[in-house]
mmCIF file of C-alpha atoms and ligand atoms in Angstrom:
data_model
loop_
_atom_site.group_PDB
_atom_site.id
_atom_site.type_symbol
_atom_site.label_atom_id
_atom_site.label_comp_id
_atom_site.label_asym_id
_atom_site.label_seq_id
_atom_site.Cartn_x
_atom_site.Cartn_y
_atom_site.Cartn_z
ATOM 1 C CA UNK A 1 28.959 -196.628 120.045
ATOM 2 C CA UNK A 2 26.678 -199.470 119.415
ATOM 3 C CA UNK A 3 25.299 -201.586 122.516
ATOM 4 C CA UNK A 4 24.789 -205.184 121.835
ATOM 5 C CA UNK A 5 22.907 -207.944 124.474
ATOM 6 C CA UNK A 6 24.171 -211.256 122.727
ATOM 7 C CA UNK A 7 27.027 -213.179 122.435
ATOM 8 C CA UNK A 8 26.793 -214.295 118.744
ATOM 9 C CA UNK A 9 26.562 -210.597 117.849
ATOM 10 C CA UNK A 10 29.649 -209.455 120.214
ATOM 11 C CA UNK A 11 31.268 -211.895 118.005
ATOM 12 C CA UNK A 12 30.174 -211.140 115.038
ATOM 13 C CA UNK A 13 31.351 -207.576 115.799
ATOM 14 C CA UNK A 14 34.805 -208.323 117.144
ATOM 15 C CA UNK A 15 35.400 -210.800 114.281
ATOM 16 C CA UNK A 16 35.250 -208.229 112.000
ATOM 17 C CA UNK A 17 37.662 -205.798 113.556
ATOM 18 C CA UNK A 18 40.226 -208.484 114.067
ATOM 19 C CA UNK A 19 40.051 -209.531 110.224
ATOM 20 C CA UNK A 20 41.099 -206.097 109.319
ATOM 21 C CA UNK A 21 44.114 -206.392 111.648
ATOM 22 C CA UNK A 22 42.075 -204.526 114.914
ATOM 23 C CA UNK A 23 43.669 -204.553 117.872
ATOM 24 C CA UNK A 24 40.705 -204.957 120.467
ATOM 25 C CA UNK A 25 40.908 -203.891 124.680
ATOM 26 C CA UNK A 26 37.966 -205.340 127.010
ATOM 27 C CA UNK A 27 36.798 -202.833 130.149
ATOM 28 C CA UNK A 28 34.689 -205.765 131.654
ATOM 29 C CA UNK A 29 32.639 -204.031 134.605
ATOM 30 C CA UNK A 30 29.581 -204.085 136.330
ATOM 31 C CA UNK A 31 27.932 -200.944 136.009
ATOM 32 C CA UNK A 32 27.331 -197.087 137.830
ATOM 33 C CA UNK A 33 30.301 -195.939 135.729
ATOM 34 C CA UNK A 34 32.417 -193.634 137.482
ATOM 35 C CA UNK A 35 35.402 -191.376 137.014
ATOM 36 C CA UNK A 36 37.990 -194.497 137.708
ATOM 37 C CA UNK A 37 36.152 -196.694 134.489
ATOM 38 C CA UNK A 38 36.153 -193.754 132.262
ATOM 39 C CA UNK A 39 39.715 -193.710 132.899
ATOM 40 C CA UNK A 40 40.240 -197.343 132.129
ATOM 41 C CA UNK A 41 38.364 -196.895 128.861
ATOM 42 C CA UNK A 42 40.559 -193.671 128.400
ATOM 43 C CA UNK A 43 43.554 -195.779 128.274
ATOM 44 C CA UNK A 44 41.936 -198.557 126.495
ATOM 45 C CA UNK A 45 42.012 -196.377 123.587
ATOM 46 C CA UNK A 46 45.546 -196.011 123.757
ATOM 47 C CA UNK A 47 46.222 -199.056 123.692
ATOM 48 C CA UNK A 48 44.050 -200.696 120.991
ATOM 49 C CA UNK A 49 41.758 -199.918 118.327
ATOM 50 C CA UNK A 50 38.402 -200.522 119.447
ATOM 51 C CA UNK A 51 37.371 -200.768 122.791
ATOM 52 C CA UNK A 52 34.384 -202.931 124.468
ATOM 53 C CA UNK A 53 33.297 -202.390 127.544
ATOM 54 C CA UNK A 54 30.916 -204.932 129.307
ATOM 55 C CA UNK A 55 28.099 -203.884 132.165
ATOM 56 C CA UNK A 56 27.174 -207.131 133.480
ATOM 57 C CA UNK A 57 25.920 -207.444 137.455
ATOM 58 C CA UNK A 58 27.202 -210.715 137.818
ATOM 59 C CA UNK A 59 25.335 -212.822 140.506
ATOM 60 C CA UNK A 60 28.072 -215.811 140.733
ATOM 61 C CA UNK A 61 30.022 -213.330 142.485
ATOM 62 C CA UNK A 62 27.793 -212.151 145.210
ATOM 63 C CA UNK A 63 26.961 -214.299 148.256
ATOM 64 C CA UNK A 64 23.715 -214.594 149.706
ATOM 65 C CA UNK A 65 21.831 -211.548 151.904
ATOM 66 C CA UNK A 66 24.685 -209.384 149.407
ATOM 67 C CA UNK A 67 23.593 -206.534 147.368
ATOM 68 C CA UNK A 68 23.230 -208.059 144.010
ATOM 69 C CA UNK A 69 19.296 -207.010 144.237
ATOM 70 C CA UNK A 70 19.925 -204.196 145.163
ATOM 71 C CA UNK A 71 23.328 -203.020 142.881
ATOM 72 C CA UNK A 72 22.564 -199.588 141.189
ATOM 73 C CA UNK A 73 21.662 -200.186 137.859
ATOM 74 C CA UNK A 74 22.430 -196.835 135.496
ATOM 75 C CA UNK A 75 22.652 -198.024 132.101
ATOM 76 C CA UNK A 76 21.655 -194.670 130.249
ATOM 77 C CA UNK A 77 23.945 -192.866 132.378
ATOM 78 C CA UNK A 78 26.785 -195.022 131.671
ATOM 79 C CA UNK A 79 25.748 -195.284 127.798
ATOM 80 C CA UNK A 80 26.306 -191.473 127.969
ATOM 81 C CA UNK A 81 29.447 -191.441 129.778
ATOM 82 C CA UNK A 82 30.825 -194.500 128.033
ATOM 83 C CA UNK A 83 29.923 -192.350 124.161
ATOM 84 C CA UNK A 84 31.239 -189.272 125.328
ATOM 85 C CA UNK A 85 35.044 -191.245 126.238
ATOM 86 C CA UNK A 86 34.718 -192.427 122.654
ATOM 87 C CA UNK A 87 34.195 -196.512 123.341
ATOM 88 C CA UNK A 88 33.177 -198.498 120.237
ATOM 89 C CA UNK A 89 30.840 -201.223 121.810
ATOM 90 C CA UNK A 90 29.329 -201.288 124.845
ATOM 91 C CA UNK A 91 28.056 -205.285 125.681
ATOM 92 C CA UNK A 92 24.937 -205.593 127.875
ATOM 93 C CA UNK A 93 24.252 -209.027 128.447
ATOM 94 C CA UNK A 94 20.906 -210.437 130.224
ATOM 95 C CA UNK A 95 21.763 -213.149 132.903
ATOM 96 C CA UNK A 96 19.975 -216.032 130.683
ATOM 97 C CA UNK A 97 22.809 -214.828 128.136
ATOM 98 C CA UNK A 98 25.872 -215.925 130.426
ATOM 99 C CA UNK A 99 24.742 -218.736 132.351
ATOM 100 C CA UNK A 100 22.507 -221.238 131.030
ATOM 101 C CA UNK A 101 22.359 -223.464 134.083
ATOM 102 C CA UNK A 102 21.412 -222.972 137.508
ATOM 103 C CA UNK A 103 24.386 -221.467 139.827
ATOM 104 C CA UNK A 104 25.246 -224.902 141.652
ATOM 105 C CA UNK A 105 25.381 -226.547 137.905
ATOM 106 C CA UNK A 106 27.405 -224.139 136.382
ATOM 107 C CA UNK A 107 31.518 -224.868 135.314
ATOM 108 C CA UNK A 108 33.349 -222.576 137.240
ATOM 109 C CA UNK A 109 37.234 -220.977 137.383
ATOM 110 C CA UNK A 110 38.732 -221.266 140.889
ATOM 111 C CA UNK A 111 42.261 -219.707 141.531
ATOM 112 C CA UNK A 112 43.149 -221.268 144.734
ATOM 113 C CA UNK A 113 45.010 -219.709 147.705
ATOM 114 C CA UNK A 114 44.761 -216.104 146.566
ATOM 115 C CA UNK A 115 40.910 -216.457 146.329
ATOM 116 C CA UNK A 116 40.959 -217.039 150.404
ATOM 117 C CA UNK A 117 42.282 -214.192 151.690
ATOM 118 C CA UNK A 118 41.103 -211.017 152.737
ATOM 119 C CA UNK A 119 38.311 -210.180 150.342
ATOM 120 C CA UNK A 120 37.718 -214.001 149.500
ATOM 121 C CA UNK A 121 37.547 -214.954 152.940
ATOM 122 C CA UNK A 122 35.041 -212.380 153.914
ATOM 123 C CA UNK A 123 32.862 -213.167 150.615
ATOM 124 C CA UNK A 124 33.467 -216.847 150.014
ATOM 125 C CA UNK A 125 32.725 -217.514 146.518
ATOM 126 C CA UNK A 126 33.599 -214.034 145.388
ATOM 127 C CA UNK A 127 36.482 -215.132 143.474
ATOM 128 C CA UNK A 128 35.283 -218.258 142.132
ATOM 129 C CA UNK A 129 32.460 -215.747 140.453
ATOM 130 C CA UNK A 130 34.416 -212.915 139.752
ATOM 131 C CA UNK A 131 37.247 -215.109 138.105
ATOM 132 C CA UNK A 132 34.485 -217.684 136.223
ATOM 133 C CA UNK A 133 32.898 -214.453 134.683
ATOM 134 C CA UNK A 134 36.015 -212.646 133.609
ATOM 135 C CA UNK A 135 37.058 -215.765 131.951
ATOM 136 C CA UNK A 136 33.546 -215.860 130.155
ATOM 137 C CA UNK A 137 34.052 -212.264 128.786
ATOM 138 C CA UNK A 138 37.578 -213.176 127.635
ATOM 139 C CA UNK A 139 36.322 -215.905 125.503
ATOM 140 C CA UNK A 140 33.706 -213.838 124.406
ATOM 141 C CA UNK A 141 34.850 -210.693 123.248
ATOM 142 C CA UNK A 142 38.512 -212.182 122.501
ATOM 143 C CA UNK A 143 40.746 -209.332 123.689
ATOM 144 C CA UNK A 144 43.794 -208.923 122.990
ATOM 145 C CA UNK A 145 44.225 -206.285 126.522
ATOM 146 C CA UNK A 146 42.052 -206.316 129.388
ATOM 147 C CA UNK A 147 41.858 -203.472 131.331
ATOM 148 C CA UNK A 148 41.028 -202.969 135.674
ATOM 149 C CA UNK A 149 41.604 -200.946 138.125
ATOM 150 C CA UNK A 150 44.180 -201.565 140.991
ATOM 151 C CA UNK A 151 41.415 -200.344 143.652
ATOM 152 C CA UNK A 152 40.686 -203.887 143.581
ATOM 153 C CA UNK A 153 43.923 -205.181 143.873
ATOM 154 C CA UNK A 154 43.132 -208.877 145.158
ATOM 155 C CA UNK A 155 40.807 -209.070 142.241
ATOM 156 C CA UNK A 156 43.416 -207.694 139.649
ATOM 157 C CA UNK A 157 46.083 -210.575 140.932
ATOM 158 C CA UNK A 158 43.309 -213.381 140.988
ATOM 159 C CA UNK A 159 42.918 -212.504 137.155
ATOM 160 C CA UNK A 160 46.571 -212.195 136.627
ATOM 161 C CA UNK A 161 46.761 -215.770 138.026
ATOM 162 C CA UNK A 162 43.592 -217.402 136.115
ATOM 163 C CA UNK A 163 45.633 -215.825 132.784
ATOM 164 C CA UNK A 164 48.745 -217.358 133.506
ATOM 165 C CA UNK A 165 47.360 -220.758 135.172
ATOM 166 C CA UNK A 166 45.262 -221.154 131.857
ATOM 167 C CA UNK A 167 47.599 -220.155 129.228
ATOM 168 C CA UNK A 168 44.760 -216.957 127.744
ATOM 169 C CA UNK A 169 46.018 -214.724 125.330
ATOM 170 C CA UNK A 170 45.408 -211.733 126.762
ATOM 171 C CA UNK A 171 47.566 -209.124 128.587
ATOM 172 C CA UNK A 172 46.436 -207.584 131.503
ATOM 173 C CA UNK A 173 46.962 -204.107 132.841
ATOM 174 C CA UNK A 174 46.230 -202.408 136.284
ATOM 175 C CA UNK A 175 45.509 -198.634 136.233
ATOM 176 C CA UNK A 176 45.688 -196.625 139.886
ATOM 177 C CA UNK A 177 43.027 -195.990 141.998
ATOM 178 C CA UNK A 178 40.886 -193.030 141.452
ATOM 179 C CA UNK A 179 40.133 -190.727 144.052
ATOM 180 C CA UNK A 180 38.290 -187.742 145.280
ATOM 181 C CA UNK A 181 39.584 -184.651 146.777
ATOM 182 C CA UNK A 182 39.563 -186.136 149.984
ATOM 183 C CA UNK A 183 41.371 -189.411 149.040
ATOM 184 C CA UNK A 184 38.028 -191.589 149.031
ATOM 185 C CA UNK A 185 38.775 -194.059 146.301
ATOM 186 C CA UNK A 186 36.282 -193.938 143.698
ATOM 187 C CA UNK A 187 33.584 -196.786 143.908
ATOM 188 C CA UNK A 188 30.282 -197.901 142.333
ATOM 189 C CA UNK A 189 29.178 -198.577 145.875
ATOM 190 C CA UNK A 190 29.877 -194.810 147.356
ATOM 191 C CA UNK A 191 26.297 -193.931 146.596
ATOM 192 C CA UNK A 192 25.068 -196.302 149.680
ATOM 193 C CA UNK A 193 26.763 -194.211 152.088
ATOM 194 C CA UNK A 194 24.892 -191.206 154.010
ATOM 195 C CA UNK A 195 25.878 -188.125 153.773
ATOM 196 C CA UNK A 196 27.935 -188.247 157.353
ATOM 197 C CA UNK A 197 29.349 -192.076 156.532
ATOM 198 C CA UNK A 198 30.907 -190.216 153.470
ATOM 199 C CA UNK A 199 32.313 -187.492 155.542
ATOM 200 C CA UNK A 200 34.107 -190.450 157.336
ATOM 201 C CA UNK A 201 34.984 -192.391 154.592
ATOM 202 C CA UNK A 202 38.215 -191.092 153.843
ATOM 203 C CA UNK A 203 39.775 -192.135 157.049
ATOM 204 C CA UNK A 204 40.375 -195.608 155.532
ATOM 205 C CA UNK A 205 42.852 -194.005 152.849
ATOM 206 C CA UNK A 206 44.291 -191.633 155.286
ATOM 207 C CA UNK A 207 45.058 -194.674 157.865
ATOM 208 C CA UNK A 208 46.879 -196.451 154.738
ATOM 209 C CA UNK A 209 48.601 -193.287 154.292
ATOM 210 C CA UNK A 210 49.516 -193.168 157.956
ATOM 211 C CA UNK A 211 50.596 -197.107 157.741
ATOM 212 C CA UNK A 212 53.225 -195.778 154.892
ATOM 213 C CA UNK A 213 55.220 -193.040 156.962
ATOM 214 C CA UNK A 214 55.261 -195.758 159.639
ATOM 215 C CA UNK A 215 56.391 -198.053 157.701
ATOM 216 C CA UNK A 216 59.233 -196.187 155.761
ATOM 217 C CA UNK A 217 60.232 -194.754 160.027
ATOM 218 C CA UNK A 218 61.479 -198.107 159.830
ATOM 219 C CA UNK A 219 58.752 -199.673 162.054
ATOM 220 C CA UNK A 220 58.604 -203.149 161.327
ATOM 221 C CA UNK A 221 56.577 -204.912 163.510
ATOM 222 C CA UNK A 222 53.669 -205.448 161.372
ATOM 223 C CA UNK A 223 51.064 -207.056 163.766
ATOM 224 C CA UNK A 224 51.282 -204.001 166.230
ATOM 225 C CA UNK A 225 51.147 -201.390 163.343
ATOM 226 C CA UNK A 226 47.936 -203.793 161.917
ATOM 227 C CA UNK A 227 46.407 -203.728 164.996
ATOM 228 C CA UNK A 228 47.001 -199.744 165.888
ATOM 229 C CA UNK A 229 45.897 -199.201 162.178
ATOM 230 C CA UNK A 230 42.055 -200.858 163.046
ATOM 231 C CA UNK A 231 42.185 -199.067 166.656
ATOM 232 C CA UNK A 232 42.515 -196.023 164.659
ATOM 233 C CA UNK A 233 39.615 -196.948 162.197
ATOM 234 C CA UNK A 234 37.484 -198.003 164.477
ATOM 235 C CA UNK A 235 37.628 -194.576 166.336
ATOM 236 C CA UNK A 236 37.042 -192.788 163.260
ATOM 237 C CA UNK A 237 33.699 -195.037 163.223
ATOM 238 C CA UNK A 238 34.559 -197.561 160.975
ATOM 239 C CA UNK A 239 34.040 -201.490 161.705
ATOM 240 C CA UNK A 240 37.609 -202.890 160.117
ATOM 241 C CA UNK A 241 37.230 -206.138 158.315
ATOM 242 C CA UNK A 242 40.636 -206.855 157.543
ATOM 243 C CA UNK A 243 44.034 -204.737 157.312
ATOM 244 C CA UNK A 244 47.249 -206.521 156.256
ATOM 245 C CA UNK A 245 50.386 -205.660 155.255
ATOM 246 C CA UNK A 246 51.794 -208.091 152.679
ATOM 247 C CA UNK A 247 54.097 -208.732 149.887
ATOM 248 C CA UNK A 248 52.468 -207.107 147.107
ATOM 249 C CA UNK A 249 54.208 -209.428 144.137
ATOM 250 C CA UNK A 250 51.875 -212.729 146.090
ATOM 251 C CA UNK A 251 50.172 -211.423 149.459
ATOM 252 C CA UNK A 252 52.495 -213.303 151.160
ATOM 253 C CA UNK A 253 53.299 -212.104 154.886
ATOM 254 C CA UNK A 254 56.734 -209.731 153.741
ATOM 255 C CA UNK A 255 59.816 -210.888 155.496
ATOM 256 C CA UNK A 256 62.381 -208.462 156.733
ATOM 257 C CA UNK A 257 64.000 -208.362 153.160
ATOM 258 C CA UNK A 258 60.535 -207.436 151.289
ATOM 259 C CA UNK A 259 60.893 -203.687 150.225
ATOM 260 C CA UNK A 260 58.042 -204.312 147.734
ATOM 261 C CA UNK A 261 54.771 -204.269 150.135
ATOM 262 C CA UNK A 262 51.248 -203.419 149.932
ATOM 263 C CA UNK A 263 48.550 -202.530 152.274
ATOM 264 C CA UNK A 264 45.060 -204.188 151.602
ATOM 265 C CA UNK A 265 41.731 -202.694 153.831
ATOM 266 C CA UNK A 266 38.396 -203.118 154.165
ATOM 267 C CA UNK A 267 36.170 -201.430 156.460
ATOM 268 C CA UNK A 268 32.002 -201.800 156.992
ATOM 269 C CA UNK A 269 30.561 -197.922 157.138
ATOM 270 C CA UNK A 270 26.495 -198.471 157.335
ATOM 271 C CA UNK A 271 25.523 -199.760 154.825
ATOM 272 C CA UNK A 272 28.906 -199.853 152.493
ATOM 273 C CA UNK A 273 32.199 -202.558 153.088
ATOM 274 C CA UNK A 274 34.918 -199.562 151.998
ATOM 275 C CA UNK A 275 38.217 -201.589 150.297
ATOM 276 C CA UNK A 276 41.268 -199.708 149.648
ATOM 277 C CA UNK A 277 44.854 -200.228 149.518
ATOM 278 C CA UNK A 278 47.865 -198.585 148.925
ATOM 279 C CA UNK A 279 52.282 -200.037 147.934
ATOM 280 C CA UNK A 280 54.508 -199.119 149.666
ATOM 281 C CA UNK A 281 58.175 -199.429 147.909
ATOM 282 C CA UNK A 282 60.960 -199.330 151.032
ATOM 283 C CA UNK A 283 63.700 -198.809 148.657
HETATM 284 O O1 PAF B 301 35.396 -205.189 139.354
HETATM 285 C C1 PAF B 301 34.271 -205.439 138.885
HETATM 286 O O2 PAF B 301 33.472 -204.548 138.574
HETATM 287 C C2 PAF B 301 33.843 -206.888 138.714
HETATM 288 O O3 PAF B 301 34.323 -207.676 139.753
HETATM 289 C C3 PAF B 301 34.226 -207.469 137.342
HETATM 290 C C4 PAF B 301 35.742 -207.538 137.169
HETATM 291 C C5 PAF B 301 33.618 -206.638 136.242
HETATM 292 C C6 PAF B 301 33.687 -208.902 137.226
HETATM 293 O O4 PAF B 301 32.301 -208.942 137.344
#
C-alpha cells in the first residue's frame, strides 16, 4: 500500500490505473479504523480494482467546543489494518492540502432540507462540511464507487442527494452497521466512553430493537412509541437527543401506508453523542 499526502500525486496515481482500464472504489473516512471500515474496504475490493481509502479529520464538519481537537488520531494503526485488508493507497492529506482559505471563505456543498434534521439540527453545519468534503475527495481521487457505512444513515442519504443534485459520476453504496456482541454499533468515538458508559451503551440499539416488535404489533402511533422509546433511554442513563421514526426512502414523517420505515437515534453518554438506527420493513 503506498500512503500519499498530496493531491497532484493522488492523481497522478489514480490516472494511471484508470488508463489501463482500472476500476477505482474511494473509502473516504476520518480515521481510528475499526472493524465496520475494514469491512467497507473489504467490499471495496470486490467491487473495483484498486481501492483508496482517505483519513482526513475534517474540521468544516465539526462545530465549535466539538471534538475535532481532540479526535483520536491512529494513523500507524490504521496503516496496519488498512495493509493487512489489502488496500492499494491510503491518502493522508494535511488540512493546508484541502482548504486553502479560511473556513468562512471557503465554497461549500449544501444539500438542503435533509441537512436539518436530526443530526444536522443538533450539529448545524455538519452537513454542509461533511457533504463539501466528500465532494472534494470525489473530485480528487475520481471514483468510480464510493463506499460508507449505513451507521450513519443521514450522512449516507445527504451524499446520495449531493450525487444526484450535481450530476457526479460515481455510484454510491451503503454497507450495514457493524456491531459488537452486545449490539453497540461500531464507532471511532467508542473509545471516549468509560468503562460503565460502555456497559450502557447498548441500550440505544436494544431500544431500536424494542421500537421494531412494537412497531410490526401493529402499534402505530408514532409520537407515543417516540416518546416511551426516550423514557426508556433515559432510565437506562442515557440523555436522548433525538428518536424518530420516519420514512426511510426521504425521512419524511411515514403515513399509515409507509411499510418502508427507519428508526434514527442519538443519545449523549458522558462524554460520547451514541447515533444508531435501525429499518424496519412492515411488509
Ligand atoms: O463518516 C465519516 O467518517 C465522515 O463524515 C466522512 C464521510 C469521512 C467525511 O469526513
Amino acid at each position: 500500500m503506498i500512503t500519499l499526502e498530496t493531491v497532484a500525486d493522488l492523481r497522478l496515481s489514480v490516472s494511471t490505473w484508470r488508463s489501463a482500464g482500472q476500476r477505482v472504489a474511494l473509502v473516504p473516512t476520518m480515521g481510528n479504523l475499526h472493524e465496520g471500515h475494514l469491512d467497507l474496504v473489504r467490499k471495496a475490493k470486490s467491487l473495483a480494482d484498486r481501492v483508496v481509502i482517505s483519513i482526513f479529520v475534517n474540521p468544516l464538519q465539526f462545530g465549535e467546543g466539538e471534538d475535532f481537537s481532540s479526535y483520536p488520531r491512529t494513523l500507524i494503526n490504521d496503516s496496519d489494518k488498512l495493509s493487512s485488508v489489502g488496500a492499494d493507497l491510503l491518502f493522508t492529506p494535511p488540512v493546508s492540502e484541502m482548504y486553502h482559505r479560511p473556513q468562512p471563505l471557503q465554497t461549500k456543498v449544501e444539500v438542503p432540507g435533509l441537512s436539518d434534521l436530526f443530526c444536522g439540527a443538533s450539529r448545524p453545519g455538519h452537513f454542509v462540511g461533511v457533504a463539501t468534503v466528500v465532494c472534494k475527495l470525489f473530485n480528487m481521487a475520481q471514483p468510480d464507487v464510493a463506499l460508507f457505512g449505513e451507521k450513519d444513515y443521514q450522512q449516507l442519504m445527504v451524499i446520495r442527494q449531493m450525487v444526484e443534485d450535481l450530476s457526479l459520476p460515481v455510484e454510491i453504496i451503503g454497507l450495514p452497521t457493524v456491531r459488537e456482541v452486545d449490539g453497540l454499533a461500531r464507532s471511532s468515538r467508542n473509545g471516549y466512553l468509560t468503562d460503565a458508559e460502555r456497559s450502557i451503551a447498548p441500550a440505544l440499539y436494544r431500544q431500536l430493537q424494542q421500537s421494531v416488535v412494537e412497531l410490526k404489533k401493529g402499534k402505530y402511533d408514532l409520537a407515543s412509541l417516540e416518546r416511551q422509546a426516550k423514557i426508556r433511554l433515559e432510565a437506562e442513563g442515557l440523555r436522548p437527543d433525538y428518536y424518530a421514526i420516519r420514512n426511510a426512502d426521504d425521512l419524511a414523517e411515514p403515513t399509515q401506508d409507509d411499510r418502508s420505515l427507519v428508526i434514527l437515534a442519538a443519545a449523549y453518554l458522558g462524554k460520547a453523542r451514541l447515533i444508531d438506527n435501525i429499518r424496519v420493513d412492515l411488509e
